[in-house]
Structure formats: structure tokens, C-alpha cells
Amino acid sequence: MPNQKIYSGKAKDLYSTEDENVIVAQYKDQATMLNGARKEEVLGKGKLNNQISSLIFRQLNKAGIKTHFIKQLSETEQSNVKLAIIPLEVVLRNVVAGSFAKRFGLEEGVKLSKPIVEFYYKNDDLDDPFINDEHALFLKVASAEELAFLKAQARQINIILQDLFARIGLTLIDFKLEFGRNQAGEIILADEVSPDTCRLWDTDGNHMDKDVFRRNLGSITDVYQVVLEKLQGLEENE
Ligand code: TMP
């Protein structure tokens, strides 16, 4: 049935459409952390993230990455290809930060000699634990070939996004991706790419991402607005 809510997530609700292969993602005015343990309404966040994510997906599609993004429908909504989501968070790190800094007792800000890709098992009851390839195979979430493909995709997307953000004066510290399979079993980039799912630092070391919320550094909508305007400026000049 069209227009039925089929999933309610922390940052987005998903709706069915007339076409069984297409869904509508509605970005919400909500910020969460610690697997939803801290949850706040943030007015205007949904439209900022939908616009940023739509713009980034357009850039990734243009660069030849297969994504679920079809088009932006409104300020808060975009249409996406319906996928069966692979329960893995694929994290790529260029610079030491966040849980990586904590896990290894390192200072944030140290550049890694080579980007590192990590997998986390998407499971709210388990708080999305860090897993390795063999765990992923044991859990039957993906085959060895698919895991290799996910890592290669993350590295390729990293090159595109690093360049994109560098052009607006931001360093891409790390990011999280999610993928799904389409009807033909092809693996396609899903979910969102936004300051909720990336760490972005400006040249003065300011956080231009969700760490502003996580660390109580100020207003995330002010920061996301800056990121959006810079990206829009770039897209307009293409
Ligand atoms: P982490 O340092 O907390 O592991 O986060 C690594 C990157 O992944 C960072 O850019 C934020 C992003 N991320 C999400 O998008 N969702 C999540 O649930 C987590 C834990 C991280």
C-alpha cells in the first residue's frame, strides 16, 4: 500500500509509494546519540540533512557510485530505491577521532598513514558492536566477496568525498556508510551521507558535524547550515 510508514528510524521515517521498488525517506527534526539514549528535537535539522544528503548523493551518482538516491522531493523528503539493508555500518577513518581514539588511547587529530575501514554489526539490542570480517561471515550478513566490495566502495567514496569537502575547506575525518541489495542482488549505497554520519573539521579545527551535539559545542543547525551553503555554492558553480 502506498504512503504507509514502513519504518521509523532515529533520524528518518520511511514510507511506501505506488512503486514497490521506491520508498520516500522523510528526514526528521531529531538528534540522537548513544543508540537513542539521548534524544532531542532539533527544529530545522531534517530539512538541512535532507538537502545536504541529496546534494552529496547527486555528487556520488555523478562520480559513478551506485546509490539509492532518486531525487529530492521536498525540503524534508527524498525518494530512494527500496533495498534490503545489509546490517553493517561501514566506517572509514582518515584521521584519529571518536571511538577509535578512545579504543586505542590516542589523541584525536593524528592523520592515519592509510585510511582504515571498520565494520560494526547493526543491532540496536547489542549497541552496534565492532566486528571483523570473520564475525560478519559467521553472522551471514555478507559473503567474503561482498565484504571486499564494501571496503573497496568505502575507499572509493572516501576519495570522492575528501575532494568534495576539501573544495569547501573541510577535512573529512571519518564517516559511516550503509549499503543494501536491490531486487537483482546488486549492492548499492543506502541511508544518508550528512554531517550526522561524517566528521568534518574546518581549517581552525572546528567541528562542523554531529559532534557539536554529542559534545555540547553549540547549535548543530547553525553548523549544518554553513555546510549546506558551502556545498550549494559548489554545486551552483559546476
Ligand atoms: P565513532 O568514532 O563514534 O565510531 O564514529 C565514526 C563515524 O561514524 C563518525 O563519522 C560518526 C559515524 N557514526 C554514525 O554515523 N552512526 C553511528 O551510530 C556511529 C557510532 C558513528
Short mmCIF file of N, CA, C and O and ligand atoms in Angstrom, two decimals, residues 89 91 93 97-100 120 128 174-176 196-199 214, ligand 1:
data_model
loop_
_atom_site.label_atom_id
_atom_site.label_comp_id
_atom_site.label_asym_id
_atom_site.label_seq_id
_atom_site.Cartn_x
_atom_site.Cartn_y
_atom_site.Cartn_z
N GLU A 89 27.44 -1.36 9.61
CA GLU A 89 27.85 0.03 9.45
C GLU A 89 29.29 -0.04 8.97
O GLU A 89 30.14 -0.67 9.62
N VAL A 91 32.50 1.89 8.45
CA VAL A 91 33.13 3.16 8.87
C VAL A 91 34.50 3.27 8.22
O VAL A 91 35.27 2.31 8.22
N ARG A 93 38.00 5.68 8.29
CA ARG A 93 38.68 6.72 9.08
C ARG A 93 39.94 7.19 8.36
O ARG A 93 40.77 6.37 7.97
N ALA A 97 39.92 9.87 15.62
CA ALA A 97 38.87 10.63 16.31
C ALA A 97 37.88 9.64 16.93
O ALA A 97 37.93 8.43 16.66
N GLY A 98 36.99 10.19 17.75
CA GLY A 98 35.85 9.42 18.26
C GLY A 98 36.22 8.12 18.94
O GLY A 98 37.16 8.07 19.75
N SER A 99 35.48 7.06 18.60
CA SER A 99 35.66 5.78 19.31
C SER A 99 37.02 5.15 19.01
O SER A 99 37.54 4.37 19.80
N PHE A 100 37.62 5.51 17.87
CA PHE A 100 38.94 4.97 17.50
C PHE A 100 40.00 5.55 18.46
O PHE A 100 40.88 4.83 18.93
N TYR A 120 30.81 -2.48 11.82
CA TYR A 120 30.03 -2.60 13.06
C TYR A 120 28.76 -3.34 12.69
O TYR A 120 28.18 -3.12 11.60
N ASP A 128 25.27 -1.98 18.44
CA ASP A 128 26.09 -1.97 17.21
C ASP A 128 27.57 -2.32 17.48
O ASP A 128 28.45 -1.45 17.32
N ASP A 174 36.25 11.16 9.28
CA ASP A 174 35.75 9.79 9.17
C ASP A 174 34.28 9.83 8.76
O ASP A 174 33.68 10.91 8.72
N PHE A 175 33.74 8.69 8.41
CA PHE A 175 32.31 8.63 8.06
C PHE A 175 31.80 7.21 8.15
O PHE A 175 32.58 6.26 8.18
N LYS A 176 30.47 7.11 8.18
CA LYS A 176 29.80 5.82 8.27
C LYS A 176 28.88 5.65 7.05
O LYS A 176 28.15 6.58 6.69
N ASP A 196 25.57 14.25 10.08
CA ASP A 196 25.21 13.27 11.12
C ASP A 196 26.09 12.04 11.01
O ASP A 196 26.29 11.34 12.00
N THR A 197 26.56 11.74 9.81
CA THR A 197 27.26 10.47 9.58
C THR A 197 28.73 10.66 9.17
O THR A 197 29.40 9.68 8.85
N CYS A 198 29.19 11.92 9.14
CA CYS A 198 30.60 12.20 8.81
C CYS A 198 31.17 13.10 9.91
O CYS A 198 30.45 13.91 10.48
N ARG A 199 32.48 13.00 10.15
CA ARG A 199 33.14 14.05 10.94
C ARG A 199 33.84 14.99 9.96
O ARG A 199 34.58 14.53 9.07
N ARG A 214 26.91 15.97 20.12
CA ARG A 214 27.44 14.95 21.05
C ARG A 214 28.24 15.59 22.18
O ARG A 214 28.22 15.13 23.31
P1 TMP B 1 32.82 6.68 16.02
O1 TMP B 1 34.15 7.34 16.11
O2 TMP B 1 31.85 7.08 17.09
O3 TMP B 1 32.94 5.17 15.89
O4 TMP B 1 32.15 7.19 14.63
C1 TMP B 1 32.80 7.03 13.40
C2 TMP B 1 32.00 7.72 12.33
O5 TMP B 1 30.77 7.08 12.11
C3 TMP B 1 31.66 9.18 12.64
O6 TMP B 1 31.79 9.95 11.45
C4 TMP B 1 30.22 9.15 13.07
C5 TMP B 1 29.67 7.97 12.32
N1 TMP B 1 28.67 7.23 13.08
C6 TMP B 1 27.36 7.20 12.63
O7 TMP B 1 27.03 7.78 11.59
N2 TMP B 1 26.44 6.49 13.34
C7 TMP B 1 26.75 5.82 14.48
O8 TMP B 1 25.87 5.18 15.09
C8 TMP B 1 28.11 5.87 14.95
C9 TMP B 1 28.52 5.16 16.21
C10 TMP B 1 29.03 6.59 14.22
#
